Coordinates of C-alpha atoms in Angstrom, one line a residue:
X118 CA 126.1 42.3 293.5
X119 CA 124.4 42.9 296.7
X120 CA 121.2 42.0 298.9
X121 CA 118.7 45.5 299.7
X122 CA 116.4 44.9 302.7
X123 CA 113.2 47.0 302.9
X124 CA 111.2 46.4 306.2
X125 CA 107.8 45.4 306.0
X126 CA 107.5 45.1 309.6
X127 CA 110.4 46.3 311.9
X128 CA 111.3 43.5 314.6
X129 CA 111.7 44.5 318.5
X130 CA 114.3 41.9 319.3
X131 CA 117.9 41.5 318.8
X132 CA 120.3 40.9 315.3
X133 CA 121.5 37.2 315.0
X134 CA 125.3 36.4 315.5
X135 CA 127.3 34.6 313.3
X136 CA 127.0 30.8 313.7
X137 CA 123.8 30.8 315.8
X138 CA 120.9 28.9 314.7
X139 CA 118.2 30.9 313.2
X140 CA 114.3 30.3 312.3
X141 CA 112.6 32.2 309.9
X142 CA 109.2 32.0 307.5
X143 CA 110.2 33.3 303.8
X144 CA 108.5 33.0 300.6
X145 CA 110.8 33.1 297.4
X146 CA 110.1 34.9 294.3
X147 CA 111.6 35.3 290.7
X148 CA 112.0 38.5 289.1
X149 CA 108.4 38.5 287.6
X150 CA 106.7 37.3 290.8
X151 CA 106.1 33.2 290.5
X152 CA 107.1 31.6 293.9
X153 CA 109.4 28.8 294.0
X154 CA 109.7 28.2 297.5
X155 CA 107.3 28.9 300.7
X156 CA 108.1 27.7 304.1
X157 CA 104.6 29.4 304.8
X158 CA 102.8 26.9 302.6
X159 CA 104.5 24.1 304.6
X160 CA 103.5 25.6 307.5
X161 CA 107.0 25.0 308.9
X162 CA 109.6 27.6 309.1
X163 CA 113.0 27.1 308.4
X164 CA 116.1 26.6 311.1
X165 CA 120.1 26.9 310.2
X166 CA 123.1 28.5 311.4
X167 CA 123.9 32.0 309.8
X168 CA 126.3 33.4 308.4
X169 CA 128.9 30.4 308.3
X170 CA 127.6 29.6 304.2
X171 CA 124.6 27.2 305.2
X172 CA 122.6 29.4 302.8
X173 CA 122.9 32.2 300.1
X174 CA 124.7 34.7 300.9
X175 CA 121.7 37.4 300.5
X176 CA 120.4 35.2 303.2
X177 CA 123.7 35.5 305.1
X178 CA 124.5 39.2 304.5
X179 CA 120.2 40.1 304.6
X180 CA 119.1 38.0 307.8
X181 CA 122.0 39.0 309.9
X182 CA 120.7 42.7 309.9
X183 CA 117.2 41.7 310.7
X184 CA 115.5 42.0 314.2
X185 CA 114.0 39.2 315.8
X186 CA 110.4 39.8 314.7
X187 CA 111.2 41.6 311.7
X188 CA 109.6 41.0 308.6
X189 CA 111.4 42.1 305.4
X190 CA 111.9 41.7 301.9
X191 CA 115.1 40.8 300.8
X192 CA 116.4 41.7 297.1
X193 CA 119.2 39.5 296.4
X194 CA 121.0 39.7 293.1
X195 CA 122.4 36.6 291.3
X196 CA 125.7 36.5 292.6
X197 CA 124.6 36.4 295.9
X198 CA 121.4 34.0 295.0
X199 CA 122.7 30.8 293.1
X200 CA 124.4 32.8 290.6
X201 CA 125.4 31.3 286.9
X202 CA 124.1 28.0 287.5
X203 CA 120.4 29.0 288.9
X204 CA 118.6 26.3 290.6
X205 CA 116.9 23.6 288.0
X206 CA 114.2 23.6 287.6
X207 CA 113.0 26.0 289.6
X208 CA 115.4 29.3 289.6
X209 CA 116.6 30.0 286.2
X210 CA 120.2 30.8 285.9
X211 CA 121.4 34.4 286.7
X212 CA 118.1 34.9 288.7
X213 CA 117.7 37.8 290.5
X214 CA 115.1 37.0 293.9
X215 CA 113.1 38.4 296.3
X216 CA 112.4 36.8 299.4
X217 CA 110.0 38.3 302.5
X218 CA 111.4 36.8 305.5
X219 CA 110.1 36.9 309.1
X220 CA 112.9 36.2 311.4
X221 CA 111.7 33.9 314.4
X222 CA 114.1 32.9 316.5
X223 CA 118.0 33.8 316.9
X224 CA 119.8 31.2 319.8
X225 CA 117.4 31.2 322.9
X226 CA 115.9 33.6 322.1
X227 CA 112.5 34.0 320.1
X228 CA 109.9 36.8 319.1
X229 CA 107.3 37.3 320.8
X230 CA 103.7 35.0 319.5
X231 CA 102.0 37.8 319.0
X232 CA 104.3 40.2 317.7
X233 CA 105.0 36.9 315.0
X234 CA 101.3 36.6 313.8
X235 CA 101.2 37.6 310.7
X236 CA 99.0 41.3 309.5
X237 CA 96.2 40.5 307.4
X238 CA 97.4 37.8 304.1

């Protein structure tokens, strides 16, 4: 019933607006830790508009309290993941997730490269 953010990193940079286009890194994990998704082992982050329903609403709700810069892990429950209906094959129904985002870019403007790169993997 709700998305809990716990900062890994805190950012230096703004909060995104509603409707701007974002890019953030995120790995996505089930309840007992398998990944399902990485935009880090693509090596590509991922860009959309926030908080108009382009993604989860964890991702919504979470994201648009980050800081440019900020690294964090989101908790999102089912309801706010994909709720009854999961994901096939991937993300059983009524998952629960965890996703550790690094927020990029909001509009114009983007984090600094340095403060980006990563701490030690």
């Amino acid at each position: 019933m709700t998305v809990e953010k716990t900062i890994i990193r805190p950012g230096k940079g703004r909060i995104p607006r509603s409707g701007e286009l974002v890019t953030a890194h995120y790995v996505g994990k089930l309840a007992d830790g398998t990944v399902f998704d990485s935009s880090r082992d693509r090596n590509k982050p991922l860009s959309f508009l926030i908080g108009i329903g382009s993604v989860i609403r964890g991702w919504d709700d979470g994201i648009m309290e980050m800081q440019l810069g900020e690294i964090a892990i989101l908790n999102v429950s089912s309801d706010f993941g994909y709720g009854d209906d999961g994901m096939p094959p991937k993300i059983p129904p009524k998952s629960d997730l965890e996703f550790e985002v690094e927020l990029l870019s909001a509009g114009d403007d983007v984090a600094s490269a340095s403060f980006c790169e990563r701490a030690s993997q």
